[in-house]
mmCIF file of C-alpha atoms and ligand atoms in Angstrom:
data_model
loop_
_atom_site.group_PDB
_atom_site.id
_atom_site.type_symbol
_atom_site.label_atom_id
_atom_site.label_comp_id
_atom_site.label_asym_id
_atom_site.label_seq_id
_atom_site.Cartn_x
_atom_site.Cartn_y
_atom_site.Cartn_z
ATOM 1 C CA MET M 760 8.295 -19.833 -0.615
ATOM 2 C CA ASP M 761 5.110 -21.866 -0.220
ATOM 3 C CA LEU M 762 1.724 -20.297 0.469
ATOM 4 C CA GLU M 763 1.952 -20.590 4.263
ATOM 5 C CA GLU M 764 5.458 -19.068 4.253
ATOM 6 C CA THR M 765 4.167 -16.142 2.197
ATOM 7 C CA ALA M 766 1.229 -15.702 4.601
ATOM 8 C CA VAL M 767 3.541 -15.674 7.644
ATOM 9 C CA SER M 768 5.916 -13.233 5.917
ATOM 10 C CA ILE M 769 3.019 -10.849 5.253
ATOM 11 C CA GLU M 770 1.797 -11.218 8.847
ATOM 12 C CA ASN M 771 5.200 -10.491 10.373
ATOM 13 C CA MET M 772 5.834 -7.726 7.790
ATOM 14 C CA THR M 773 8.899 -9.338 6.217
ATOM 15 C CA ILE M 774 6.826 -8.708 3.098
ATOM 16 C CA ARG M 775 5.243 -5.264 3.528
ATOM 17 C CA GLY M 776 3.944 -2.314 1.533
ATOM 18 C CA ALA M 777 0.472 -2.473 0.035
ATOM 19 C CA GLY M 778 1.673 -3.108 -3.516
ATOM 20 C CA ARG M 779 4.247 -5.734 -2.549
ATOM 21 C CA ILE M 780 1.719 -7.565 -0.373
ATOM 22 C CA ALA M 781 -0.724 -7.639 -3.282
ATOM 23 C CA ARG M 782 1.868 -8.986 -5.728
ATOM 24 C CA ALA M 783 3.096 -11.569 -3.188
ATOM 25 C CA ALA M 784 -0.468 -12.855 -2.662
ATOM 26 C CA ALA M 785 -1.105 -13.176 -6.410
ATOM 27 C CA SER M 786 2.234 -14.964 -6.870
ATOM 28 C CA ALA M 787 1.542 -17.299 -3.930
ATOM 29 C CA LEU M 788 -1.831 -18.327 -5.415
ATOM 30 C CA LYS M 789 -0.159 -18.855 -8.768
ATOM 31 C CA SER M 790 2.494 -21.197 -7.269
ATOM 32 C CA TYR M 791 -0.203 -22.969 -5.292
ATOM 33 C CA ALA M 792 -2.172 -23.646 -8.496
ATOM 34 C CA GLU M 793 0.940 -24.672 -10.427
ATOM 35 C CA ASN M 794 1.943 -27.188 -7.747
ATOM 36 C CA TYR M 795 -1.552 -28.510 -7.050
ATOM 37 C CA GLN M 796 -1.386 -32.323 -7.317
ATOM 38 C CA GLY M 797 -5.047 -33.359 -7.080
ATOM 39 C CA ASP M 798 -7.330 -34.187 -9.995
ATOM 40 C CA ASP M 799 -10.746 -33.394 -8.526
ATOM 41 C CA TYR M 800 -12.077 -29.996 -9.634
ATOM 42 C CA GLY M 801 -14.316 -29.659 -6.556
ATOM 43 C CA ASP M 802 -11.320 -30.226 -4.253
ATOM 44 C CA PHE M 803 -9.269 -27.734 -6.270
ATOM 45 C CA LYS M 804 -11.954 -25.065 -5.805
ATOM 46 C CA MET M 805 -12.182 -25.765 -2.074
ATOM 47 C CA ASN M 806 -8.405 -25.750 -1.528
ATOM 48 C CA VAL M 807 -7.776 -22.629 -3.602
ATOM 49 C CA SER M 808 -10.574 -20.854 -1.697
ATOM 50 C CA LYS M 809 -8.981 -21.875 1.618
ATOM 51 C CA ALA M 810 -5.582 -20.681 0.395
ATOM 52 C CA ALA M 811 -7.129 -17.338 -0.572
ATOM 53 C CA GLU M 812 -8.776 -17.026 2.850
ATOM 54 C CA ARG M 813 -5.468 -17.725 4.583
ATOM 55 C CA LEU M 814 -3.777 -14.932 2.599
ATOM 56 C CA LEU M 815 -6.704 -12.596 3.272
ATOM 57 C CA SER M 816 -6.444 -13.222 7.018
ATOM 58 C CA THR M 817 -2.879 -11.908 7.229
ATOM 59 C CA ARG M 818 -3.438 -8.137 7.333
ATOM 60 C CA PRO M 819 -6.806 -6.392 7.418
ATOM 61 C CA THR M 820 -6.297 -2.840 6.174
ATOM 62 C CA ALA M 821 -4.727 -2.781 2.710
ATOM 63 C CA ILE M 822 -7.547 -3.375 0.195
ATOM 64 C CA SER M 823 -4.794 -4.101 -2.341
ATOM 65 C CA LEU M 824 -4.547 -7.559 -0.754
ATOM 66 C CA SER M 825 -8.190 -8.518 -1.195
ATOM 67 C CA ASN M 826 -8.338 -6.866 -4.638
ATOM 68 C CA SER M 827 -5.303 -8.843 -5.824
ATOM 69 C CA ILE M 828 -6.903 -12.070 -4.616
ATOM 70 C CA SER M 829 -10.252 -11.224 -6.246
ATOM 71 C CA LEU M 830 -8.546 -10.318 -9.525
ATOM 72 C CA THR M 831 -6.442 -13.499 -9.424
ATOM 73 C CA LEU M 832 -9.559 -15.628 -8.889
ATOM 74 C CA LEU M 833 -11.728 -13.715 -11.382
ATOM 75 C CA ASP M 834 -13.671 -16.225 -13.568
ATOM 76 C CA VAL M 835 -11.422 -19.090 -12.367
ATOM 77 C CA PHE M 836 -14.139 -21.282 -10.861
ATOM 78 C CA GLY M 837 -16.418 -20.806 -13.879
ATOM 79 C CA GLN M 838 -13.995 -22.712 -16.133
ATOM 80 C CA ALA M 839 -15.016 -26.057 -17.604
ATOM 81 C CA ASP M 840 -12.437 -28.193 -15.796
ATOM 82 C CA LEU M 841 -9.548 -28.154 -13.348
ATOM 83 C CA GLU M 842 -6.858 -27.623 -15.982
ATOM 84 C CA ALA M 843 -8.673 -24.657 -17.527
ATOM 85 C CA ALA M 844 -9.208 -23.196 -14.050
ATOM 86 C CA ARG M 845 -5.532 -23.649 -13.191
ATOM 87 C CA GLN M 846 -4.445 -21.910 -16.412
ATOM 88 C CA LYS M 847 -6.921 -19.061 -15.868
ATOM 89 C CA LEU M 848 -5.647 -18.483 -12.326
ATOM 90 C CA ILE M 849 -2.005 -18.514 -13.478
ATOM 91 C CA GLN M 850 -2.769 -16.043 -16.278
ATOM 92 C CA ASN M 851 -4.717 -13.725 -13.945
ATOM 93 C CA ALA M 852 -1.876 -13.720 -11.395
ATOM 94 C CA GLU M 853 0.744 -12.989 -14.049
ATOM 95 C CA ASN M 854 -1.394 -10.150 -15.437
ATOM 96 C CA PHE M 855 -1.886 -8.704 -11.959
ATOM 97 C CA VAL M 856 1.841 -8.663 -11.136
ATOM 98 C CA SER M 857 2.805 -7.220 -14.495
ATOM 99 C CA ASN M 858 0.048 -4.546 -14.408
ATOM 100 C CA SER M 859 0.996 -3.665 -10.844
ATOM 101 C CA ASN M 860 4.655 -3.105 -11.725
ATOM 102 C CA SER M 861 3.717 -0.981 -14.758
ATOM 103 C CA ALA M 862 1.242 1.015 -12.625
ATOM 104 C CA VAL M 863 3.979 1.947 -10.128
ATOM 105 C CA ALA M 864 6.208 3.118 -12.999
ATOM 106 C CA ARG M 865 3.381 5.134 -14.605
ATOM 107 C CA ILE M 866 2.464 6.712 -11.253
ATOM 108 C CA GLY M 867 6.105 7.684 -10.798
ATOM 109 C CA ALA M 868 6.121 9.370 -14.209
ATOM 110 C CA LEU M 869 2.951 11.342 -13.394
ATOM 111 C CA GLY M 870 4.225 12.227 -9.915
ATOM 112 C CA GLY M 871 7.441 13.486 -11.475
ATOM 113 C CA THR M 872 5.496 16.409 -12.961
ATOM 114 C CA LEU M 873 4.116 17.662 -9.648
ATOM 115 C CA LEU M 874 7.142 19.764 -8.709
ATOM 116 C CA GLU M 875 7.593 22.325 -11.456
ATOM 117 C CA LYS M 876 10.707 23.870 -9.928
ATOM 118 C CA PRO M 877 13.248 22.694 -7.334
ATOM 119 C CA GLY M 878 11.518 22.095 -4.025
ATOM 120 C CA THR M 879 11.418 20.056 -0.820
ATOM 121 C CA ILE M 880 9.290 16.949 -0.375
ATOM 122 C CA ILE M 881 8.221 15.264 2.852
ATOM 123 C CA THR M 882 7.162 11.633 2.958
ATOM 124 C CA ILE M 883 6.162 9.081 5.577
ATOM 125 C CA CYS M 884 6.723 5.343 5.909
ATOM 126 C CA ASN M 885 8.025 3.564 2.836
ATOM 127 C CA SER M 886 5.936 3.628 -0.309
ATOM 128 C CA SER M 887 7.321 2.263 -3.562
ATOM 129 C CA ALA M 888 4.832 4.417 -5.490
ATOM 130 C CA ALA M 889 5.883 7.599 -3.653
ATOM 131 C CA ILE M 890 9.571 6.723 -4.091
ATOM 132 C CA SER M 891 9.010 6.173 -7.797
ATOM 133 C CA ALA M 892 7.558 9.724 -7.985
ATOM 134 C CA ILE M 893 10.398 11.213 -5.910
ATOM 135 C CA GLU M 894 12.894 9.571 -8.255
ATOM 136 C CA GLN M 895 11.219 11.131 -11.292
ATOM 137 C CA CYS M 896 11.173 14.577 -9.628
ATOM 138 C CA HIS M 897 14.884 14.101 -8.942
ATOM 139 C CA ARG M 898 15.551 13.154 -12.579
ATOM 140 C CA ALA M 899 13.809 16.382 -13.597
ATOM 141 C CA GLY M 900 16.275 18.241 -11.345
ATOM 142 C CA ASN M 901 13.527 19.358 -8.965
ATOM 143 C CA VAL M 902 14.403 17.751 -5.625
ATOM 144 C CA LYS M 903 16.223 20.051 -3.236
ATOM 145 C CA ARG M 904 15.668 17.687 -0.303
ATOM 146 C CA VAL M 905 13.368 14.966 0.987
ATOM 147 C CA TYR M 906 12.350 14.827 4.638
ATOM 148 C CA ALA M 907 11.671 11.197 5.570
ATOM 149 C CA CYS M 908 9.597 10.650 8.710
ATOM 150 C CA GLU M 909 10.979 7.813 10.832
ATOM 151 C CA THR M 910 7.511 6.205 11.093
ATOM 152 C CA ARG M 911 7.271 4.707 14.526
ATOM 153 C CA PRO M 912 6.925 2.001 15.615
ATOM 154 C CA LYS M 913 8.330 -0.143 12.790
ATOM 155 C CA ARG M 914 10.592 2.651 11.458
ATOM 156 C CA GLN M 915 10.001 2.030 7.759
ATOM 157 C CA GLY M 916 11.439 5.522 7.213
ATOM 158 C CA LEU M 917 14.829 3.827 7.528
ATOM 159 C CA ILE M 918 14.050 1.833 4.385
ATOM 160 C CA THR M 919 13.086 5.064 2.621
ATOM 161 C CA ILE M 920 16.336 6.855 3.500
ATOM 162 C CA LYS M 921 18.388 3.872 2.280
ATOM 163 C CA GLU M 922 16.492 3.723 -1.003
ATOM 164 C CA LEU M 923 16.777 7.481 -1.604
ATOM 165 C CA ALA M 924 20.438 7.613 -0.594
ATOM 166 C CA ALA M 925 21.190 4.757 -3.013
ATOM 167 C CA LYS M 926 19.698 6.929 -5.775
ATOM 168 C CA ARG M 927 21.787 9.905 -4.537
ATOM 169 C CA ILE M 928 18.695 11.909 -3.642
ATOM 170 C CA PRO M 929 19.328 14.398 -0.774
ATOM 171 C CA VAL M 930 17.385 13.074 2.198
ATOM 172 C CA THR M 931 17.028 14.014 5.872
ATOM 173 C CA LEU M 932 15.621 11.615 8.463
ATOM 174 C CA ILE M 933 13.360 13.190 11.095
ATOM 175 C CA VAL M 934 11.398 11.758 14.003
ATOM 176 C CA ASP M 935 7.674 11.854 13.352
ATOM 177 C CA SER M 936 7.110 14.554 15.950
ATOM 178 C CA ALA M 937 9.422 16.918 13.991
ATOM 179 C CA MET M 938 7.067 16.990 10.997
ATOM 180 C CA ARG M 939 5.461 20.296 12.017
ATOM 181 C CA PHE M 940 8.829 21.863 12.812
ATOM 182 C CA VAL M 941 10.118 21.266 9.264
ATOM 183 C CA MET M 942 6.856 21.992 7.423
ATOM 184 C CA PRO M 943 7.723 25.691 6.718
ATOM 185 C CA GLN M 944 10.571 24.368 4.532
ATOM 186 C CA VAL M 945 8.360 21.884 2.659
ATOM 187 C CA ASP M 946 6.772 22.438 -0.780
ATOM 188 C CA ILE M 947 4.824 19.210 -1.230
ATOM 189 C CA VAL M 948 3.766 16.059 0.662
ATOM 190 C CA PHE M 949 4.018 12.651 -1.029
ATOM 191 C CA THR M 950 2.384 9.640 0.624
ATOM 192 C CA GLY M 951 1.573 6.109 -0.355
ATOM 193 C CA ALA M 952 -1.827 4.502 0.185
ATOM 194 C CA ASP M 953 -2.981 1.185 1.525
ATOM 195 C CA THR M 954 -6.604 1.849 0.602
ATOM 196 C CA VAL M 955 -8.672 4.603 -0.978
ATOM 197 C CA GLU M 956 -12.233 4.374 0.286
ATOM 198 C CA SER M 957 -15.184 5.234 -1.920
ATOM 199 C CA ASP M 958 -15.553 8.749 -0.447
ATOM 200 C CA GLY M 959 -11.921 9.513 -1.328
ATOM 201 C CA SER M 960 -10.551 8.978 2.192
ATOM 202 C CA VAL M 961 -6.994 7.703 2.068
ATOM 203 C CA ILE M 962 -5.856 5.032 4.480
ATOM 204 C CA ASN M 963 -2.109 5.071 5.015
ATOM 205 C CA LYS M 964 0.459 4.562 7.746
ATOM 206 C CA ILE M 965 -0.246 6.047 11.170
ATOM 207 C CA GLY M 966 0.928 9.663 11.218
ATOM 208 C CA THR M 967 -0.310 10.404 7.702
ATOM 209 C CA ALA M 968 -3.413 12.254 8.909
ATOM 210 C CA ALA M 969 -1.287 14.427 11.211
ATOM 211 C CA LEU M 970 1.086 15.096 8.324
ATOM 212 C CA ALA M 971 -1.806 16.100 6.039
ATOM 213 C CA SER M 972 -3.366 18.366 8.712
ATOM 214 C CA ILE M 973 -0.056 20.123 9.323
ATOM 215 C CA ALA M 974 0.454 20.506 5.579
ATOM 216 C CA ARG M 975 -3.015 22.079 5.256
ATOM 217 C CA GLU M 976 -2.189 24.490 8.102
ATOM 218 C CA HIS M 977 0.881 25.596 6.110
ATOM 219 C CA GLY M 978 -0.815 25.642 2.685
ATOM 220 C CA VAL M 979 1.315 22.734 1.430
ATOM 221 C CA PRO M 980 -0.346 20.404 -1.130
ATOM 222 C CA VAL M 981 -0.723 16.703 -0.287
ATOM 223 C CA TYR M 982 -0.514 14.058 -3.017
ATOM 224 C CA THR M 983 -1.192 10.377 -2.486
ATOM 225 C CA PHE M 984 0.057 7.697 -4.864
ATOM 226 C CA ALA M 985 -2.355 4.829 -5.352
ATOM 227 C CA GLU M 986 -2.587 2.177 -8.020
ATOM 228 C CA THR M 987 -6.139 1.323 -9.148
ATOM 229 C CA TYR M 988 -6.160 -1.866 -7.044
ATOM 230 C CA LYS M 989 -5.820 0.248 -3.879
ATOM 231 C CA PHE M 990 -9.349 1.619 -4.342
ATOM 232 C CA MET M 991 -12.285 -0.038 -2.598
ATOM 233 C CA PRO M 992 -14.174 -2.059 -5.197
ATOM 234 C CA ALA M 993 -17.725 -1.011 -6.059
ATOM 235 C CA SER M 994 -19.054 -4.100 -4.253
ATOM 236 C CA LYS M 995 -17.841 -2.547 -0.970
ATOM 237 C CA HIS M 996 -19.217 0.908 -1.717
ATOM 238 C CA SER M 997 -19.437 3.031 1.460
ATOM 239 C CA GLU M 998 -17.757 0.337 3.598
ATOM 240 C CA ARG M 999 -14.783 1.314 5.758
ATOM 241 C CA VAL M 1000 -11.656 -0.825 6.030
ATOM 242 C CA LYS M 1001 -10.660 -2.116 9.440
ATOM 243 C CA ILE M 1002 -7.718 -0.230 10.909
ATOM 244 C CA GLU M 1003 -5.104 -2.799 11.942
ATOM 245 C CA GLU M 1004 -3.841 -2.814 15.525
ATOM 246 C CA ARG M 1005 -0.525 -4.545 16.050
ATOM 247 C CA SER M 1006 1.205 -5.938 19.095
ATOM 248 C CA VAL M 1007 2.481 -4.077 22.151
ATOM 249 C CA ASP M 1008 6.034 -5.302 21.643
ATOM 250 C CA GLU M 1009 6.386 -3.205 18.464
ATOM 251 C CA ILE M 1010 6.349 -0.203 20.842
ATOM 252 C CA ILE M 1011 7.847 -1.441 24.120
ATOM 253 C CA ASP M 1012 9.182 -4.621 25.684
ATOM 254 C CA PRO M 1013 6.118 -5.814 27.654
ATOM 255 C CA ASP M 1014 8.452 -6.621 30.608
ATOM 256 C CA GLU M 1015 9.269 -2.899 30.855
ATOM 257 C CA LEU M 1016 5.626 -1.874 31.137
ATOM 258 C CA PRO M 1017 4.593 -0.667 34.592
ATOM 259 C CA ALA M 1018 1.631 -2.604 35.994
ATOM 260 C CA GLY M 1019 -1.719 -1.249 34.893
ATOM 261 C CA VAL M 1020 -0.442 0.542 31.787
ATOM 262 C CA GLU M 1021 -2.188 -0.204 28.504
ATOM 263 C CA VAL M 1022 -0.557 0.156 25.088
ATOM 264 C CA PHE M 1023 -2.511 0.983 21.941
ATOM 265 C CA ASN M 1024 -0.821 0.451 18.582
ATOM 266 C CA PRO M 1025 -3.101 1.373 15.642
ATOM 267 C CA VAL M 1026 -0.893 1.262 12.565
ATOM 268 C CA PHE M 1027 -2.985 3.076 9.963
ATOM 269 C CA ASP M 1028 -4.642 6.455 9.690
ATOM 270 C CA ARG M 1029 -7.733 7.579 7.821
ATOM 271 C CA VAL M 1030 -6.988 10.858 6.026
ATOM 272 C CA PRO M 1031 -10.209 12.708 5.213
ATOM 273 C CA PRO M 1032 -10.693 13.606 1.541
ATOM 274 C CA GLU M 1033 -10.637 17.350 2.200
ATOM 275 C CA LEU M 1034 -6.981 17.130 3.268
ATOM 276 C CA ILE M 1035 -5.867 15.452 0.034
ATOM 277 C CA THR M 1036 -4.991 17.654 -2.951
ATOM 278 C CA GLY M 1037 -4.806 14.831 -5.477
ATOM 279 C CA ILE M 1038 -4.578 11.071 -5.851
ATOM 280 C CA VAL M 1039 -2.063 9.972 -8.456
ATOM 281 C CA THR M 1040 -3.138 6.761 -10.184
ATOM 282 C CA GLU M 1041 -1.797 5.024 -13.275
ATOM 283 C CA GLU M 1042 -4.924 6.314 -15.064
ATOM 284 C CA GLY M 1043 -4.250 9.956 -14.194
ATOM 285 C CA ILE M 1044 -4.391 12.357 -11.266
ATOM 286 C CA ILE M 1045 -7.835 12.615 -9.686
ATOM 287 C CA LYS M 1046 -9.474 14.602 -6.894
ATOM 288 C CA PRO M 1047 -10.723 12.590 -3.895
ATOM 289 C CA ALA M 1048 -14.283 13.593 -4.890
ATOM 290 C CA ASP M 1049 -13.767 11.738 -8.186
ATOM 291 C CA ALA M 1050 -13.173 8.435 -6.345
ATOM 292 C CA PRO M 1051 -16.707 6.980 -6.764
ATOM 293 C CA GLY M 1052 -16.684 7.467 -10.565
ATOM 294 C CA PHE M 1053 -13.091 6.220 -10.775
ATOM 295 C CA ILE M 1054 -14.031 3.087 -8.860
ATOM 296 C CA GLU M 1055 -17.031 2.409 -11.135
ATOM 297 C CA THR M 1056 -14.883 2.790 -14.238
ATOM 298 C CA HIS M 1057 -11.717 1.025 -13.197
ATOM 299 C CA ILE M 1058 -12.481 -1.497 -10.474
ATOM 300 C CA GLY M 1059 -16.216 -2.025 -10.804
ATOM 301 C CA GLY M 1060 -15.899 -5.659 -11.865
ATOM 302 C CA ILE M 1061 -14.901 -7.092 -8.485
HETATM 303 P P1 LIG U 271 3.430 0.972 -1.629
HETATM 304 C C1 LIG U 271 2.651 0.580 3.643
HETATM 305 O O1 LIG U 271 2.053 -0.171 4.655
HETATM 306 C C2 LIG U 271 2.677 2.060 3.948
HETATM 307 O O2 LIG U 271 1.530 2.519 4.625
HETATM 308 C C3 LIG U 271 2.800 2.616 2.547
HETATM 309 O O3 LIG U 271 2.508 3.988 2.462
HETATM 310 C C4 LIG U 271 1.794 1.742 1.829
HETATM 311 O O4 LIG U 271 1.984 0.439 2.380
HETATM 312 C C5 LIG U 271 1.886 1.716 0.331
HETATM 313 O O5 LIG U 271 3.130 1.207 -0.080
HETATM 314 P P2 LIG U 271 2.869 -1.301 5.510
HETATM 315 O O6 LIG U 271 2.721 -2.602 4.766
HETATM 316 O O7 LIG U 271 2.411 0.022 -2.160
HETATM 317 O O8 LIG U 271 4.296 -0.869 5.691
HETATM 318 O O9 LIG U 271 3.370 2.323 -2.321
HETATM 319 O O10 LIG U 271 2.127 -1.376 6.822
HETATM 320 O O11 LIG U 271 4.836 0.385 -1.646
#
């Protein structure tokens, strides 16, 4: 897949999930650098920067995308010549992908300790980090059942049920509007994250804030799984990410819309820090209030 094909696949969500998007962007920049034919360092810098901008333009909300690009380009243009810059970029991208995969595994291991006895989990959308944690809870013998929210409009809950069923984890698919109905049977909420803002707000798939509010109403703890590169970097301290709006046809065939009806399709939610019990990172489990210090320590360099 060349860089433009990767960009289009991220845009149309063939490649989706904050972690996967981040790894795909790093890998696309790596291939771009490997296959770069020119010999002028200035042109290399300009073309790599344009390639990075194209990847950045694909989806606005997951900070994992811009963090992966920043980490892949870290110190690249300060190298003495084109070849050194190329090698630096390739090494950065390889490190990012390998660290990202290990982070998901480590988060799963930590998440596996959150259920101390057999219980019921509810999750939304499809998060590889949350699934990694569910799998570890299952290995510990502590998963009675997982409720998987369908996650309209793109229905990524269907990916979740397939993945859990393949691991023989008991799973029940529900429509999103059934989340309150089942909450009395739920012991813990597991969600992924696209971004953790510097005040500890978690940005995740639309419906996550409703899920967290309903959990709070029922006294059910809410854990979010977020690798370090899903936190806002210190350079963006106190900024908010843009919440992506996607097209009408994800919800309804535009030809079926009565005249004069508008459709609004925001695809992410901002979950306020007070609704989150803990954020599970590869560096440990933190409280949302710890986010500023965590960001300074772990992602301050970009
Ligand atoms: P992992 C997804 O976004 C979901 O919101 C999911 O919770 C989040 O990314 C994190 O996924 P989308 O790309 O990185 O489906 O844990 O819009 O796989």
